[in-house]
Coordinates of N, CA, C and O in Angstrom, one line a residue:
M117 N 28.2 59.7 123.2 CA 28.5 58.8 122.1 C 29.3 59.4 121.0 O 29.2 60.6 120.8
S118 N 30.2 58.7 120.4 CA 31.1 59.2 119.4 C 30.3 59.5 118.2 O 29.3 58.9 117.9
T119 N 30.7 60.5 117.5 CA 30.0 60.9 116.2 C 30.2 59.8 115.1 O 29.4 59.6 114.3
L120 N 31.4 59.1 115.2 CA 31.7 58.1 114.2 C 30.7 56.9 114.4 O 30.1 56.4 113.5
A121 N 30.5 56.5 115.7 CA 29.5 55.4 115.9 C 28.1 55.9 115.6 O 27.3 55.0 115.0
D122 N 27.8 57.1 115.8 CA 26.5 57.6 115.4 C 26.3 57.5 113.9 O 25.2 57.2 113.3
R123 N 27.4 57.9 113.2 CA 27.3 57.9 111.7 C 27.1 56.5 111.2 O 26.3 56.2 110.3
I124 N 27.8 55.5 111.8 CA 27.7 54.1 111.4 C 26.2 53.6 111.7 O 25.6 53.0 110.8
R125 N 25.7 54.0 112.8 CA 24.3 53.6 113.2 C 23.3 54.2 112.2 O 22.4 53.5 111.7
T126 N 23.5 55.5 111.9 CA 22.6 56.1 110.9 C 22.7 55.5 109.5 O 21.6 55.2 108.9
E127 N 23.9 55.2 109.1 CA 24.1 54.6 107.8 C 23.6 53.2 107.7 O 23.1 52.7 106.7
L128 N 23.6 52.5 108.9 CA 23.0 51.1 108.9 C 21.5 51.2 108.7 O 21.0 50.4 107.9
T129 N 20.9 52.1 109.4 CA 19.4 52.3 109.2 C 19.1 52.7 107.7 O 18.2 52.1 107.2
E130 N 19.9 53.6 107.1 CA 19.7 53.9 105.7 C 19.9 52.7 104.8 O 19.1 52.6 103.9
S131 N 20.9 51.9 105.1 CA 21.1 50.8 104.2 C 20.0 49.7 104.3 O 19.7 49.0 103.4
M132 N 19.5 49.6 105.5 CA 18.4 48.7 105.7 C 17.1 49.2 105.0 O 16.5 48.4 104.3
K133 N 16.9 50.5 105.0 CA 15.7 51.0 104.3 C 15.9 50.9 102.8 O 15.0 50.7 102.0
A134 N 17.2 51.0 102.3 CA 17.5 50.9 100.9 C 17.6 49.5 100.4 O 17.8 49.2 99.3
R135 N 17.5 48.5 101.4 CA 17.6 47.1 101.1 C 19.0 46.7 100.5 O 19.0 45.9 99.6
N136 N 20.0 47.4 101.0 CA 21.4 47.1 100.5 C 21.9 46.0 101.5 O 22.5 46.3 102.5
A137 N 21.7 44.8 101.1 CA 22.0 43.6 102.0 C 23.5 43.6 102.4 O 23.9 43.3 103.5
E138 N 24.4 43.8 101.4 CA 25.8 43.7 101.7 C 26.3 44.8 102.7 O 27.0 44.5 103.7
K139 N 25.9 46.0 102.5 CA 26.3 47.1 103.4 C 25.6 46.9 104.8 O 26.3 47.1 105.8
T140 N 24.4 46.5 104.8 CA 23.7 46.2 106.0 C 24.4 45.2 106.8 O 24.6 45.3 108.0
S141 N 24.8 44.1 106.2 CA 25.4 43.0 106.9 C 26.8 43.4 107.5 O 27.1 43.1 108.6
T142 N 27.5 44.1 106.7 CA 28.8 44.6 107.2 C 28.7 45.6 108.3 O 29.4 45.5 109.3
L143 N 27.7 46.5 108.2 CA 27.6 47.5 109.3 C 27.0 46.9 110.5 O 27.3 47.3 111.6
R144 N 26.2 45.8 110.4 CA 25.7 45.1 111.5 C 26.8 44.5 112.3 O 26.9 44.4 113.5
M145 N 27.8 43.9 111.6 CA 29.0 43.3 112.2 C 29.8 44.3 113.0 O 30.2 44.1 114.1
I146 N 29.9 45.5 112.3 CA 30.7 46.6 113.0 C 29.9 47.1 114.2 O 30.5 47.3 115.3
Q147 N 28.6 47.2 114.0 CA 27.8 47.7 115.2 C 27.9 46.7 116.3 O 28.0 47.2 117.5
A148 N 27.9 45.4 116.1 CA 28.0 44.4 117.1 C 29.3 44.5 117.8 O 29.4 44.5 119.1
A149 N 30.4 44.7 117.0 CA 31.7 44.8 117.6 C 31.8 46.1 118.5 O 32.4 46.1 119.6
L150 N 31.2 47.2 118.0 CA 31.2 48.4 118.8 C 30.4 48.2 120.1 O 30.8 48.7 121.2
K151 N 29.3 47.6 120.0 CA 28.4 47.4 121.2 C 29.2 46.5 122.2 O 29.2 46.7 123.4
N152 N 29.8 45.4 121.7 CA 30.6 44.5 122.6 C 31.7 45.3 123.3 O 31.9 45.1 124.5
E153 N 32.4 46.1 122.6 CA 33.5 46.9 123.2 C 32.9 47.9 124.2 O 33.5 48.1 125.3
Q154 N 31.8 48.5 123.9 CA 31.2 49.5 124.8 C 30.8 48.8 126.1 O 31.0 49.3 127.2
I155 N 30.2 47.6 126.0 CA 29.9 46.8 127.2 C 31.1 46.5 128.0 O 31.1 46.6 129.2
E156 N 32.1 46.0 127.3 CA 33.4 45.6 128.0 C 34.0 46.8 128.7 O 34.5 46.7 129.8
K157 N 34.0 48.0 128.1 CA 34.7 49.1 128.7 C 33.8 49.8 129.7 O 34.3 50.6 130.6
G158 N 32.5 49.6 129.6 CA 31.5 50.2 130.5 C 31.3 51.7 130.3 O 30.8 52.4 131.2
H159 N 31.6 52.2 129.1 CA 31.2 53.6 128.8 C 31.0 53.8 127.3 O 31.4 52.9 126.5
E160 N 30.5 54.9 126.9 CA 30.3 55.2 125.5 C 31.7 55.3 124.8 O 32.6 55.9 125.4
L161 N 31.8 54.8 123.6 CA 33.1 54.8 123.0 C 33.4 56.2 122.3 O 32.5 56.8 121.8
S162 N 34.6 56.6 122.4 CA 35.1 57.8 121.7 C 35.4 57.5 120.3 O 35.4 56.3 119.9
D163 N 35.6 58.5 119.5 CA 35.9 58.3 118.1 C 37.2 57.5 117.9 O 37.3 56.6 117.0
E164 N 38.2 57.8 118.8 CA 39.4 57.1 118.7 C 39.2 55.6 119.0 O 39.8 54.7 118.4
E165 N 38.4 55.3 120.0 CA 38.2 53.9 120.4 C 37.4 53.2 119.2 O 37.6 52.0 118.9
T166 N 36.5 53.9 118.6 CA 35.7 53.4 117.5 C 36.7 53.1 116.3 O 36.6 52.0 115.7
E167 N 37.6 54.0 116.1 CA 38.6 53.8 115.0 C 39.5 52.5 115.2 O 39.8 51.8 114.3
V168 N 39.8 52.3 116.5 CA 40.6 51.1 116.8 C 39.8 49.8 116.4 O 40.4 48.9 115.9
I169 N 38.6 49.8 116.7 CA 37.7 48.7 116.4 C 37.6 48.5 114.9 O 37.7 47.4 114.4
L170 N 37.5 49.6 114.2 CA 37.4 49.6 112.7 C 38.7 49.1 112.1 O 38.7 48.3 111.2
R171 N 39.8 49.5 112.7 CA 41.1 49.1 112.2 C 41.3 47.6 112.4 O 41.9 46.9 111.6
R172 N 40.8 47.1 113.6 CA 40.9 45.7 113.9 C 40.1 44.9 112.8 O 40.5 43.9 112.4
A173 N 38.9 45.4 112.5 CA 38.1 44.8 111.5 C 38.8 44.8 110.1 O 38.7 43.8 109.4
V174 N 39.5 45.9 109.8 CA 40.2 45.9 108.5 C 41.3 44.9 108.5 O 41.5 44.1 107.5
K175 N 42.0 44.8 109.6 CA 43.1 43.8 109.7 C 42.6 42.4 109.5 O 43.2 41.6 108.8
Q176 N 41.5 42.1 110.2 CA 40.8 40.8 110.1 C 40.5 40.5 108.6 O 40.7 39.4 108.1
R177 N 39.9 41.5 107.9 CA 39.5 41.3 106.5 C 40.7 41.0 105.7 O 40.7 40.1 104.8
L178 N 41.8 41.8 105.9 CA 43.0 41.6 105.1 C 43.6 40.2 105.3 O 44.0 39.5 104.3
D179 N 43.6 39.8 106.5 CA 44.1 38.4 106.8 C 43.3 37.3 106.2 O 43.8 36.4 105.6
S180 N 41.9 37.5 106.2 CA 41.0 36.6 105.6 C 41.2 36.5 104.1 O 41.2 35.4 103.5
I181 N 41.3 37.7 103.5 CA 41.5 37.7 102.1 C 42.8 36.9 101.7 O 42.7 36.1 100.7
D182 N 43.8 37.2 102.4 CA 45.1 36.5 102.1 C 44.9 34.9 102.3 O 45.3 34.2 101.4
Q183 N 44.2 34.5 103.3 CA 44.0 33.1 103.6 C 43.1 32.5 102.5 O 43.4 31.4 102.0
Y184 N 42.1 33.2 102.1 CA 41.2 32.7 101.1 C 41.9 32.5 99.8 O 41.6 31.6 99.0
R185 N 42.7 33.5 99.4 CA 43.4 33.4 98.2 C 44.4 32.3 98.1 O 44.5 31.6 97.1
K186 N 45.1 32.1 99.3 CA 46.0 30.9 99.4 C 45.2 29.6 99.2 O 45.8 28.6 98.7
G187 N 44.0 29.6 99.7 CA 43.2 28.4 99.6 C 42.4 28.2 98.3 O 41.6 27.3 98.2
G188 N 42.6 29.2 97.4 CA 41.9 29.1 96.1 C 40.4 29.4 96.3 O 39.6 29.0 95.4
R189 N 40.0 30.2 97.3 CA 38.6 30.5 97.5 C 38.3 32.0 97.1 O 38.1 32.8 97.9
E190 N 38.4 32.2 95.8 CA 38.3 33.6 95.3 C 37.0 34.3 95.6 O 36.9 35.4 95.9
E191 N 35.9 33.5 95.6 CA 34.5 34.1 95.9 C 34.5 34.6 97.3 O 33.9 35.6 97.6
L192 N 35.1 33.9 98.3 CA 35.1 34.4 99.7 C 36.0 35.6 99.8 O 35.7 36.5 100.6
A193 N 37.1 35.5 99.1 CA 38.1 36.7 99.1 C 37.4 37.9 98.6 O 37.5 39.0 99.2
A194 N 36.6 37.8 97.5 CA 35.8 38.9 97.0 C 34.8 39.5 98.0 O 34.7 40.7 98.1
K195 N 34.2 38.6 98.7 CA 33.2 39.0 99.7 C 33.9 39.8 100.8 O 33.4 40.9 101.2
E196 N 35.1 39.4 101.3 CA 35.8 40.1 102.3 C 36.3 41.4 101.8 O 36.3 42.4 102.5
E197 N 36.7 41.5 100.5 CA 37.2 42.7 99.9 C 36.0 43.8 99.9 O 36.3 44.9 100.1
S198 N 34.8 43.3 99.6 CA 33.7 44.3 99.5 C 33.4 44.8 100.9 O 33.1 45.9 101.1
E199 N 33.5 43.9 101.9 CA 33.3 44.3 103.3 C 34.4 45.3 103.7 O 34.2 46.3 104.4
L200 N 35.7 45.0 103.3 CA 36.8 45.9 103.6 C 36.6 47.3 103.0 O 36.8 48.3 103.7
T201 N 36.1 47.4 101.8 CA 35.8 48.6 101.2 C 34.8 49.4 102.0 O 35.0 50.7 102.1
I202 N 33.8 48.8 102.4 CA 32.7 49.5 103.2 C 33.3 50.0 104.6 O 33.1 51.1 105.0
I203 N 34.1 49.2 105.2 CA 34.7 49.5 106.5 C 35.6 50.7 106.4 O 35.6 51.6 107.2
Q204 N 36.4 50.7 105.3 CA 37.4 51.8 105.1 C 36.8 53.1 104.9 O 37.5 54.2 105.1
I205 N 35.5 53.2 104.5 CA 34.8 54.5 104.4 C 34.9 55.3 105.7 O 34.9 56.5 105.7
Y206 N 34.8 54.6 106.8 CA 34.7 55.2 108.1 C 36.0 55.5 108.8 O 36.0 56.1 109.8
L207 N 37.1 55.2 108.1 CA 38.4 55.5 108.7 C 39.1 56.7 107.9 O 38.8 56.9 106.8
P208 N 40.0 57.4 108.6 CA 40.7 58.5 108.0 C 41.5 58.0 106.8 O 41.9 56.9 106.8
Q209 N 41.6 58.8 105.8 CA 42.4 58.5 104.6 C 43.9 58.2 105.0 O 44.5 59.0 105.7
M210 N 44.4 57.1 104.5 CA 45.8 56.8 104.7 C 46.7 57.7 103.9 O 46.3 58.1 102.8
M211 N 47.9 57.9 104.3 CA 48.9 58.7 103.6 C 49.4 57.9 102.4 O 49.5 56.7 102.4
S212 N 49.7 58.7 101.3 CA 50.2 58.0 100.1 C 51.7 57.6 100.4 O 52.3 58.0 101.4
D213 N 52.3 56.8 99.5 CA 53.6 56.4 99.7 C 54.6 57.6 99.8 O 55.5 57.6 100.6
G214 N 54.4 58.6 98.9 CA 55.2 59.8 98.9 C 55.2 60.5 100.2 O 56.2 61.0 100.8
E215 N 53.9 60.7 100.7 CA 53.7 61.4 102.0 C 54.4 60.6 103.1 O 55.0 61.2 104.0
T216 N 54.2 59.3 103.1 CA 54.8 58.4 104.1 C 56.3 58.6 104.1 O 57.0 58.7 105.2
E217 N 56.9 58.5 102.9 CA 58.4 58.7 102.9 C 58.9 60.0 103.4 O 59.9 60.1 104.1
A218 N 58.1 61.1 103.1 CA 58.5 62.4 103.6 C 58.4 62.4 105.1 O 59.3 63.0 105.8
V219 N 57.4 61.8 105.7 CA 57.2 61.7 107.2 C 58.4 60.9 107.8 O 58.9 61.3 108.8
V220 N 58.7 59.8 107.2 CA 59.9 59.0 107.7 C 61.2 59.8 107.6 O 61.9 59.8 108.6
D221 N 61.4 60.5 106.5 CA 62.6 61.3 106.4 C 62.7 62.4 107.5 O 63.7 62.6 108.1
E222 N 61.5 63.0 107.7 CA 61.5 64.1 108.7 C 61.7 63.5 110.1 O 62.4 64.1 110.9
A223 N 61.1 62.4 110.4 CA 61.3 61.7 111.7 C 62.7 61.3 111.9 O 63.3 61.4 113.0
I224 N 63.4 60.8 110.9 CA 64.8 60.4 111.0 C 65.6 61.6 111.3 O 66.5 61.5 112.2
A225 N 65.4 62.7 110.6 CA 66.1 63.9 110.9 C 65.9 64.5 112.3 O 66.8 64.9 113.0
S226 N 64.6 64.5 112.7 CA 64.3 65.0 114.0 C 64.8 64.2 115.2 O 65.1 64.7 116.3
T227 N 64.8 62.9 115.0 CA 65.3 62.0 116.1 C 66.8 61.8 116.1 O 67.4 61.2 117.0
G228 N 67.4 62.1 115.0 CA 68.9 61.9 114.8 C 69.2 60.5 114.6 O 70.3 60.0 114.9
A229 N 68.3 59.7 114.1 CA 68.6 58.3 113.8 C 69.6 58.1 112.8 O 69.7 58.8 111.8
S230 N 70.5 57.1 113.0 CA 71.6 56.8 112.0 C 71.8 55.4 111.7 O 72.6 55.0 110.8
S231 N 71.2 54.5 112.5 CA 71.4 53.1 112.2 C 70.1 52.3 112.5 O 69.1 52.8 113.0
R232 N 70.1 51.0 112.2 CA 68.9 50.2 112.4 C 68.5 50.1 113.8 O 67.3 49.9 114.1
G233 N 69.4 50.3 114.7 CA 69.1 50.3 116.1 C 68.2 51.4 116.6 O 67.6 51.3 117.6
D234 N 68.1 52.4 115.7 CA 67.2 53.6 116.1 C 65.8 53.4 115.5 O 65.0 54.3 115.6
T235 N 65.6 52.3 114.8 CA 64.3 52.1 114.2 C 63.1 52.3 115.2 O 62.1 52.9 114.9
G236 N 63.2 51.7 116.3 CA 62.1 51.8 117.3 C 61.8 53.2 117.7 O 60.6 53.6 117.9
K237 N 62.9 54.0 117.9 CA 62.7 55.4 118.3 C 62.0 56.1 117.2 O 61.1 56.9 117.5
V238 N 62.3 55.9 116.0 CA 61.7 56.6 114.9 C 60.3 56.2 114.7 O 59.4 57.0 114.5
M239 N 60.1 54.8 114.8 CA 58.7 54.3 114.6 C 57.8 54.9 115.7 O 56.7 55.3 115.4
K240 N 58.3 55.0 116.9 CA 57.5 55.5 118.0 C 57.1 57.0 117.7 O 55.9 57.4 117.9
A241 N 58.0 57.8 117.2 CA 57.8 59.2 116.9 C 56.7 59.3 115.8 O 55.8 60.1 115.9
I242 N 56.9 58.5 114.8 CA 56.0 58.6 113.6 C 54.5 58.1 114.0 O 53.6 58.8 113.7
M243 N 54.5 57.0 114.7 CA 53.1 56.5 115.0 C 52.4 57.4 116.0 O 51.2 57.5 116.0
A244 N 53.2 58.0 116.9 CA 52.5 59.0 117.9 C 52.0 60.2 117.2 O 50.9 60.6 117.5
S245 N 52.7 60.7 116.2 CA 52.3 61.9 115.5 C 51.3 61.7 114.4 O 50.6 62.6 114.0
H246 N 51.3 60.5 113.8 CA 50.5 60.3 112.6 C 49.6 59.0 112.8 O 49.3 58.3 111.8
K247 N 49.2 58.8 114.0 CA 48.4 57.6 114.3 C 47.2 57.5 113.5 O 46.4 58.4 113.3
G248 N 47.0 56.3 112.9 CA 45.8 56.1 112.1 C 45.9 56.5 110.6 O 45.0 56.2 109.8
R249 N 47.0 57.3 110.3 CA 47.1 57.8 108.9 C 48.2 57.1 108.2 O 48.3 57.3 107.0
V250 N 49.1 56.4 108.9 CA 50.2 55.8 108.2 C 50.2 54.3 108.4 O 49.7 53.8 109.5
D251 N 50.6 53.5 107.5 CA 50.7 52.1 107.6 C 52.0 51.7 108.2 O 53.1 52.0 107.7
G252 N 51.9 51.1 109.4 CA 53.1 50.7 110.1 C 54.1 49.8 109.4 O 55.3 50.0 109.4
K253 N 53.6 48.9 108.6 CA 54.4 48.0 107.8 C 55.2 48.8 106.7 O 56.4 48.6 106.5
K254 N 54.5 49.8 106.1 CA 55.1 50.6 105.1 C 56.2 51.5 105.7 O 57.3 51.6 105.1
V255 N 55.9 52.0 106.9 CA 56.9 52.8 107.6 C 58.2 52.0 107.9 O 59.3 52.4 107.7
Q256 N 57.9 50.8 108.4 CA 59.1 49.9 108.8 C 59.9 49.6 107.5 O 61.1 49.5 107.6
E257 N 59.2 49.3 106.4 CA 59.9 49.0 105.2 C 60.8 50.2 104.7 O 61.9 50.0 104.4
I258 N 60.2 51.4 104.8 CA 61.0 52.6 104.4 C 62.2 52.8 105.3 O 63.3 53.1 104.9
L259 N 61.9 52.6 106.6 CA 63.0 52.7 107.6 C 64.1 51.8 107.4 O 65.3 52.1 107.5
S260 N 63.8 50.5 107.0 CA 64.9 49.5 106.8 C 65.7 49.9 105.6 O 66.9 49.7 105.6
R261 N 65.1 50.6 104.6 CA 65.9 51.0 103.4 C 66.7 52.2 103.8 O 67.9 52.3 103.4
R262 N 66.2 53.1 104.6 CA 66.9 54.4 104.9 C 68.0 54.1 105.9 O 69.0 54.7 105.8
L263 N 67.7 53.3 106.9 CA 68.7 53.1 108.0 C 69.5 51.8 107.9 O 70.4 51.6 108.6
G264 N 69.1 51.0 106.9 CA 69.8 49.7 106.7 C 71.1 49.8 106.2 O 72.0 49.1 106.3

């Protein structure tokens, strides 16, 4: 079993004992998603597989927040934001904008990219070496400015 999944399970138990309803509810949803994925794959999940599931949950929360705000449902958006905050605790820290720009500049130099047509090649290099620590949208935005 992955240590990340163990940590989530342990903290779920602790939040239940502490009667922290919000954290318990969020961790139960994550735990259910992890269990479903484990059953589907037929083996214990690695930390990388667990992180993929957590990132999927983050993306779902971000999409929901956006939709709730467009619909004027601020109370539901706030609930999703609190769930998002809890989920992000279990993911590696994302790079800052400055760090991301430095990585993009380094990747452009190492791949020899010179035009927008090279964006895919640079994106592939960055995402392979910094998986889970960089925001793909942010990288693409910086690349379009640098190569555009």
